[in-house]
């Protein structure tokens, strides 16, 4: 069975009502995300950082998977599909995708500030000061903050190396190391980039640029791939 690797970014969840970083509006416009998503920010003002993630988590909890997420699930009828997402939401899983790797963490989980391996599911959208892990330490969002290691990139790059086909969707391809994944797919393998602002990525061969929203672009692409021998 052919292996398809999908690299997704914030844009695939935009049609579900989850703002991308750069199009962010409202309350948090006054803050730079980079200044809230760091270990230093959490040390300085943990309540503010927890509030920021509570706000984002509530949006995710209330959101539903869209046609783009659902189209990728259909691909599993015929292909082995591995999703590598930069997103911290769980919309790929809720749509039904079986194999999802999160490069930047998962917003509906928390982890111990004392033991990074102690990870718990959050039942609600709230994580507050005083919410402790079983070892008695404050829980923090299970998110890879700026300046922290992206440990999941190691297995993700291996997956990219062995892909028969790559789909990149809803990402500006500016956040590293995630963006470097594209380079690891063999030059002779077909690659598709679905994003209204998709562009020919320098040095990448066999890349088809599809300047469409994820819902429409992925639905069409998936139909095409399913109809192939
Ligand atoms: P980004 O904000 O840099 O880029 C978003 C991309 O989505 C842009 O290229 C834009 O053209 C595209 N886009 C907008 N609407 C789209 C649509 N309807 N269909 C398809 N594409 C659309 O996001 P990024 O490249 O993912 O990287 C930034 C970081 O943002 C990542 O680290 C990610 O963890 C984080 N993030 C995640 C979420 C989430 O979990 N849903 C939301 C915001 C930010």
PDB file of N, CA and C and ligand atoms in Angstrom, residues 8-15 18-23 33 56 60 86-89 104 169-175 193-198 212-215, ligand 1:
ATOM      1  N   UNK A   8       0.306  19.296   7.760  1.00  0.00           N
ATOM      2  CA  UNK A   8      -0.752  20.310   7.851  1.00  0.00           C
ATOM      3  C   UNK A   8      -0.348  21.430   8.794  1.00  0.00           C
ATOM      4  N   UNK A   9      -0.950  22.610   8.538  1.00  0.00           N
ATOM      5  CA  UNK A   9      -0.710  23.770   9.394  1.00  0.00           C
ATOM      6  C   UNK A   9      -2.023  24.435   9.746  1.00  0.00           C
ATOM      7  N   UNK A  10      -1.916  25.576  10.378  1.00  0.00           N
ATOM      8  CA  UNK A  10      -3.089  26.260  10.924  1.00  0.00           C
ATOM      9  C   UNK A  10      -4.200  26.459   9.887  1.00  0.00           C
ATOM     10  N   UNK A  11      -3.831  26.617   8.609  1.00  0.00           N
ATOM     11  CA  UNK A  11      -4.824  26.900   7.563  1.00  0.00           C
ATOM     12  C   UNK A  11      -5.864  25.814   7.392  1.00  0.00           C
ATOM     13  N   UNK A  12      -5.516  24.552   7.702  1.00  0.00           N
ATOM     14  CA  UNK A  12      -6.526  23.499   7.508  1.00  0.00           C
ATOM     15  C   UNK A  12      -7.655  23.649   8.521  1.00  0.00           C
ATOM     16  N   UNK A  13      -7.381  24.296   9.635  1.00  0.00           N
ATOM     17  CA  UNK A  13      -8.423  24.464  10.649  1.00  0.00           C
ATOM     18  C   UNK A  13      -9.119  25.822  10.565  1.00  0.00           C
ATOM     19  N   UNK A  14      -8.680  26.660   9.614  1.00  0.00           N
ATOM     20  CA  UNK A  14      -9.264  28.004   9.499  1.00  0.00           C
ATOM     21  C   UNK A  14     -10.756  27.930   9.198  1.00  0.00           C
ATOM     22  N   UNK A  15     -11.154  26.987   8.304  1.00  0.00           N
ATOM     23  CA  UNK A  15     -12.579  26.874   7.950  1.00  0.00           C
ATOM     24  C   UNK A  15     -13.404  26.254   9.079  1.00  0.00           C
ATOM     25  N   UNK A  18     -10.954  28.272  13.614  1.00  0.00           N
ATOM     26  CA  UNK A  18      -9.793  28.434  14.493  1.00  0.00           C
ATOM     27  C   UNK A  18      -8.817  29.385  13.801  1.00  0.00           C
ATOM     28  N   UNK A  19      -8.565  30.542  14.413  1.00  0.00           N
ATOM     29  CA  UNK A  19      -7.719  31.516  13.719  1.00  0.00           C
ATOM     30  C   UNK A  19      -6.290  31.016  13.526  1.00  0.00           C
ATOM     31  N   UNK A  20      -5.700  31.363  12.384  1.00  0.00           N
ATOM     32  CA  UNK A  20      -4.271  31.090  12.204  1.00  0.00           C
ATOM     33  C   UNK A  20      -3.515  32.127  13.031  1.00  0.00           C
ATOM     34  N   UNK A  21      -2.230  31.932  13.185  1.00  0.00           N
ATOM     35  CA  UNK A  21      -1.466  32.885  13.996  1.00  0.00           C
ATOM     36  C   UNK A  21      -1.502  34.277  13.390  1.00  0.00           C
ATOM     37  N   UNK A  22      -1.278  34.322  12.101  1.00  0.00           N
ATOM     38  CA  UNK A  22      -1.081  35.636  11.484  1.00  0.00           C
ATOM     39  C   UNK A  22      -2.388  36.382  11.246  1.00  0.00           C
ATOM     40  N   UNK A  23      -3.497  35.652  11.166  1.00  0.00           N
ATOM     41  CA  UNK A  23      -4.782  36.338  10.967  1.00  0.00           C
ATOM     42  C   UNK A  23      -5.499  36.556  12.297  1.00  0.00           C
ATOM     43  N   UNK A  33       2.022  36.629  20.094  1.00  0.00           N
ATOM     44  CA  UNK A  33       1.919  35.230  20.494  1.00  0.00           C
ATOM     45  C   UNK A  33       3.273  34.718  21.000  1.00  0.00           C
ATOM     46  N   UNK A  56      -7.726  29.857  23.713  1.00  0.00           N
ATOM     47  CA  UNK A  56      -7.528  29.087  22.478  1.00  0.00           C
ATOM     48  C   UNK A  56      -8.167  27.695  22.585  1.00  0.00           C
ATOM     49  N   UNK A  60     -11.080  25.619  20.304  1.00  0.00           N
ATOM     50  CA  UNK A  60     -10.857  24.276  19.737  1.00  0.00           C
ATOM     51  C   UNK A  60     -11.967  23.316  20.177  1.00  0.00           C
ATOM     52  N   UNK A  86       1.296  20.644  12.421  1.00  0.00           N
ATOM     53  CA  UNK A  86       1.849  21.699  13.283  1.00  0.00           C
ATOM     54  C   UNK A  86       0.770  22.194  14.229  1.00  0.00           C
ATOM     55  N   UNK A  87      -0.453  21.734  14.007  1.00  0.00           N
ATOM     56  CA  UNK A  87      -1.578  22.228  14.794  1.00  0.00           C
ATOM     57  C   UNK A  87      -1.627  21.566  16.164  1.00  0.00           C
ATOM     58  N   UNK A  88      -2.128  22.331  17.109  1.00  0.00           N
ATOM     59  CA  UNK A  88      -2.271  21.793  18.452  1.00  0.00           C
ATOM     60  C   UNK A  88      -3.720  21.376  18.718  1.00  0.00           C
ATOM     61  N   UNK A  89      -4.602  21.627  17.738  1.00  0.00           N
ATOM     62  CA  UNK A  89      -5.987  21.174  17.900  1.00  0.00           C
ATOM     63  C   UNK A  89      -6.085  19.672  17.598  1.00  0.00           C
ATOM     64  N   UNK A 104       3.917  20.270  17.479  1.00  0.00           N
ATOM     65  CA  UNK A 104       3.983  21.380  18.436  1.00  0.00           C
ATOM     66  C   UNK A 104       3.119  21.171  19.675  1.00  0.00           C
ATOM     67  N   UNK A 169      -0.546  21.224   3.438  1.00  0.00           N
ATOM     68  CA  UNK A 169      -1.811  21.968   3.417  1.00  0.00           C
ATOM     69  C   UNK A 169      -1.884  22.994   4.552  1.00  0.00           C
ATOM     70  N   UNK A 170      -2.272  24.218   4.166  1.00  0.00           N
ATOM     71  CA  UNK A 170      -2.576  25.245   5.169  1.00  0.00           C
ATOM     72  C   UNK A 170      -1.410  25.675   6.019  1.00  0.00           C
ATOM     73  N   UNK A 171      -0.248  25.765   5.414  1.00  0.00           N
ATOM     74  CA  UNK A 171       0.904  26.227   6.181  1.00  0.00           C
ATOM     75  C   UNK A 171       1.730  27.181   5.350  1.00  0.00           C
ATOM     76  N   UNK A 172       2.225  28.213   6.020  1.00  0.00           N
ATOM     77  CA  UNK A 172       3.050  29.197   5.314  1.00  0.00           C
ATOM     78  C   UNK A 172       4.465  28.661   5.103  1.00  0.00           C
ATOM     79  N   UNK A 173       4.766  27.524   5.685  1.00  0.00           N
ATOM     80  CA  UNK A 173       6.095  26.900   5.561  1.00  0.00           C
ATOM     81  C   UNK A 173       7.208  27.849   5.997  1.00  0.00           C
ATOM     82  N   UNK A 174       6.936  28.596   7.058  1.00  0.00           N
ATOM     83  CA  UNK A 174       7.987  29.482   7.564  1.00  0.00           C
ATOM     84  C   UNK A 174       8.466  29.073   8.958  1.00  0.00           C
ATOM     85  N   UNK A 175       7.724  28.159   9.607  1.00  0.00           N
ATOM     86  CA  UNK A 175       8.102  27.765  10.960  1.00  0.00           C
ATOM     87  C   UNK A 175       8.978  26.514  10.892  1.00  0.00           C
ATOM     88  N   UNK A 193       0.783  21.106  -2.794  1.00  0.00           N
ATOM     89  CA  UNK A 193       0.770  22.159  -1.766  1.00  0.00           C
ATOM     90  C   UNK A 193      -0.554  22.908  -1.904  1.00  0.00           C
ATOM     91  N   UNK A 194      -1.471  22.659  -0.960  1.00  0.00           N
ATOM     92  CA  UNK A 194      -2.815  23.252  -0.998  1.00  0.00           C
ATOM     93  C   UNK A 194      -2.896  24.385   0.021  1.00  0.00           C
ATOM     94  N   UNK A 195      -3.064  25.597  -0.472  1.00  0.00           N
ATOM     95  CA  UNK A 195      -3.111  26.777   0.405  1.00  0.00           C
ATOM     96  C   UNK A 195      -3.415  27.955  -0.520  1.00  0.00           C
ATOM     97  N   UNK A 196      -4.330  28.857  -0.126  1.00  0.00           N
ATOM     98  CA  UNK A 196      -4.606  29.992  -1.023  1.00  0.00           C
ATOM     99  C   UNK A 196      -3.352  30.793  -1.347  1.00  0.00           C
ATOM    100  N   UNK A 197      -2.361  30.698  -0.460  1.00  0.00           N
ATOM    101  CA  UNK A 197      -1.111  31.437  -0.707  1.00  0.00           C
ATOM    102  C   UNK A 197       0.037  30.481  -1.030  1.00  0.00           C
ATOM    103  N   UNK A 198      -0.295  29.297  -1.519  1.00  0.00           N
ATOM    104  CA  UNK A 198       0.760  28.321  -1.865  1.00  0.00           C
ATOM    105  C   UNK A 198       1.670  28.901  -2.941  1.00  0.00           C
ATOM    106  N   UNK A 212      -5.865  27.038  -3.332  1.00  0.00           N
ATOM    107  CA  UNK A 212      -7.272  26.940  -2.920  1.00  0.00           C
ATOM    108  C   UNK A 212      -7.340  26.749  -1.414  1.00  0.00           C
ATOM    109  N   UNK A 213      -8.528  27.004  -0.871  1.00  0.00           N
ATOM    110  CA  UNK A 213      -8.752  26.690   0.534  1.00  0.00           C
ATOM    111  C   UNK A 213      -8.665  25.181   0.746  1.00  0.00           C
ATOM    112  N   UNK A 214      -8.395  24.791   1.998  1.00  0.00           N
ATOM    113  CA  UNK A 214      -8.219  23.370   2.296  1.00  0.00           C
ATOM    114  C   UNK A 214      -9.472  22.561   1.955  1.00  0.00           C
ATOM    115  N   UNK A 215     -10.652  23.081   2.301  1.00  0.00           N
ATOM    116  CA  UNK A 215     -11.888  22.321   2.073  1.00  0.00           C
ATOM    117  C   UNK A 215     -12.052  21.942   0.612  1.00  0.00           C
TER     118      UNK A 215
HETATM  119  P1  LIG B   1       0.588  30.216   9.655  1.00  0.00           P
HETATM  120  O1  LIG B   1      -0.344  31.096  10.441  1.00  0.00           O
HETATM  121  O2  LIG B   1       1.993  30.648   9.501  1.00  0.00           O
HETATM  122  O3  LIG B   1       0.023  30.042   8.163  1.00  0.00           O
HETATM  123  C1  LIG B   1      -1.291  29.727   7.926  1.00  0.00           C
HETATM  124  C2  LIG B   1      -1.423  29.355   6.470  1.00  0.00           C
HETATM  125  O4  LIG B   1      -2.757  28.937   6.284  1.00  0.00           O
HETATM  126  C3  LIG B   1      -1.149  30.500   5.480  1.00  0.00           C
HETATM  127  O5  LIG B   1      -0.253  30.055   4.480  1.00  0.00           O
HETATM  128  C4  LIG B   1      -2.545  30.790   4.897  1.00  0.00           C
HETATM  129  O6  LIG B   1      -2.487  31.155   3.527  1.00  0.00           O
HETATM  130  C5  LIG B   1      -3.198  29.437   5.053  1.00  0.00           C
HETATM  131  N1  LIG B   1      -4.654  29.444   5.068  1.00  0.00           N
HETATM  132  C6  LIG B   1      -5.513  30.364   5.565  1.00  0.00           C
HETATM  133  N2  LIG B   1      -6.788  29.967   5.386  1.00  0.00           N
HETATM  134  C7  LIG B   1      -6.724  28.754   4.752  1.00  0.00           C
HETATM  135  C8  LIG B   1      -7.705  27.829   4.304  1.00  0.00           C
HETATM  136  N3  LIG B   1      -9.011  28.060   4.449  1.00  0.00           N
HETATM  137  N4  LIG B   1      -7.293  26.681   3.710  1.00  0.00           N
HETATM  138  C9  LIG B   1      -5.965  26.430   3.541  1.00  0.00           C
HETATM  139  N5  LIG B   1      -4.994  27.270   3.950  1.00  0.00           N
HETATM  140  C10 LIG B   1      -5.378  28.422   4.559  1.00  0.00           C
HETATM  141  O7  LIG B   1       0.460  28.781  10.287  1.00  0.00           O
HETATM  142  P2  LIG B   1       1.459  27.549  10.265  1.00  0.00           P
HETATM  143  O8  LIG B   1       2.184  27.508   8.978  1.00  0.00           O
HETATM  144  O9  LIG B   1       0.693  26.380  10.735  1.00  0.00           O
HETATM  145  O10 LIG B   1       2.564  27.876  11.374  1.00  0.00           O
HETATM  146  C11 LIG B   1       2.409  28.705  12.487  1.00  0.00           C
HETATM  147  C12 LIG B   1       2.207  28.024  13.844  1.00  0.00           C
HETATM  148  O11 LIG B   1       0.872  28.238  14.216  1.00  0.00           O
HETATM  149  C13 LIG B   1       2.366  26.573  13.975  1.00  0.00           C
HETATM  150  O12 LIG B   1       3.428  26.372  14.828  1.00  0.00           O
HETATM  151  C14 LIG B   1       1.089  26.057  14.667  1.00  0.00           C
HETATM  152  O13 LIG B   1       1.466  25.238  15.757  1.00  0.00           O
HETATM  153  C15 LIG B   1       0.441  27.266  15.163  1.00  0.00           C
HETATM  154  N6  LIG B   1      -1.027  27.361  15.186  1.00  0.00           N
HETATM  155  C16 LIG B   1      -1.853  26.272  15.295  1.00  0.00           C
HETATM  156  C17 LIG B   1      -3.243  26.423  15.265  1.00  0.00           C
HETATM  157  C18 LIG B   1      -4.137  25.190  15.409  1.00  0.00           C
HETATM  158  O14 LIG B   1      -3.795  24.272  16.126  1.00  0.00           O
HETATM  159  N7  LIG B   1      -5.280  25.143  14.705  1.00  0.00           N
HETATM  160  C19 LIG B   1      -3.801  27.686  15.124  1.00  0.00           C
HETATM  161  C20 LIG B   1      -2.940  28.793  15.037  1.00  0.00           C
HETATM  162  C21 LIG B   1      -1.568  28.632  15.057  1.00  0.00           C
END
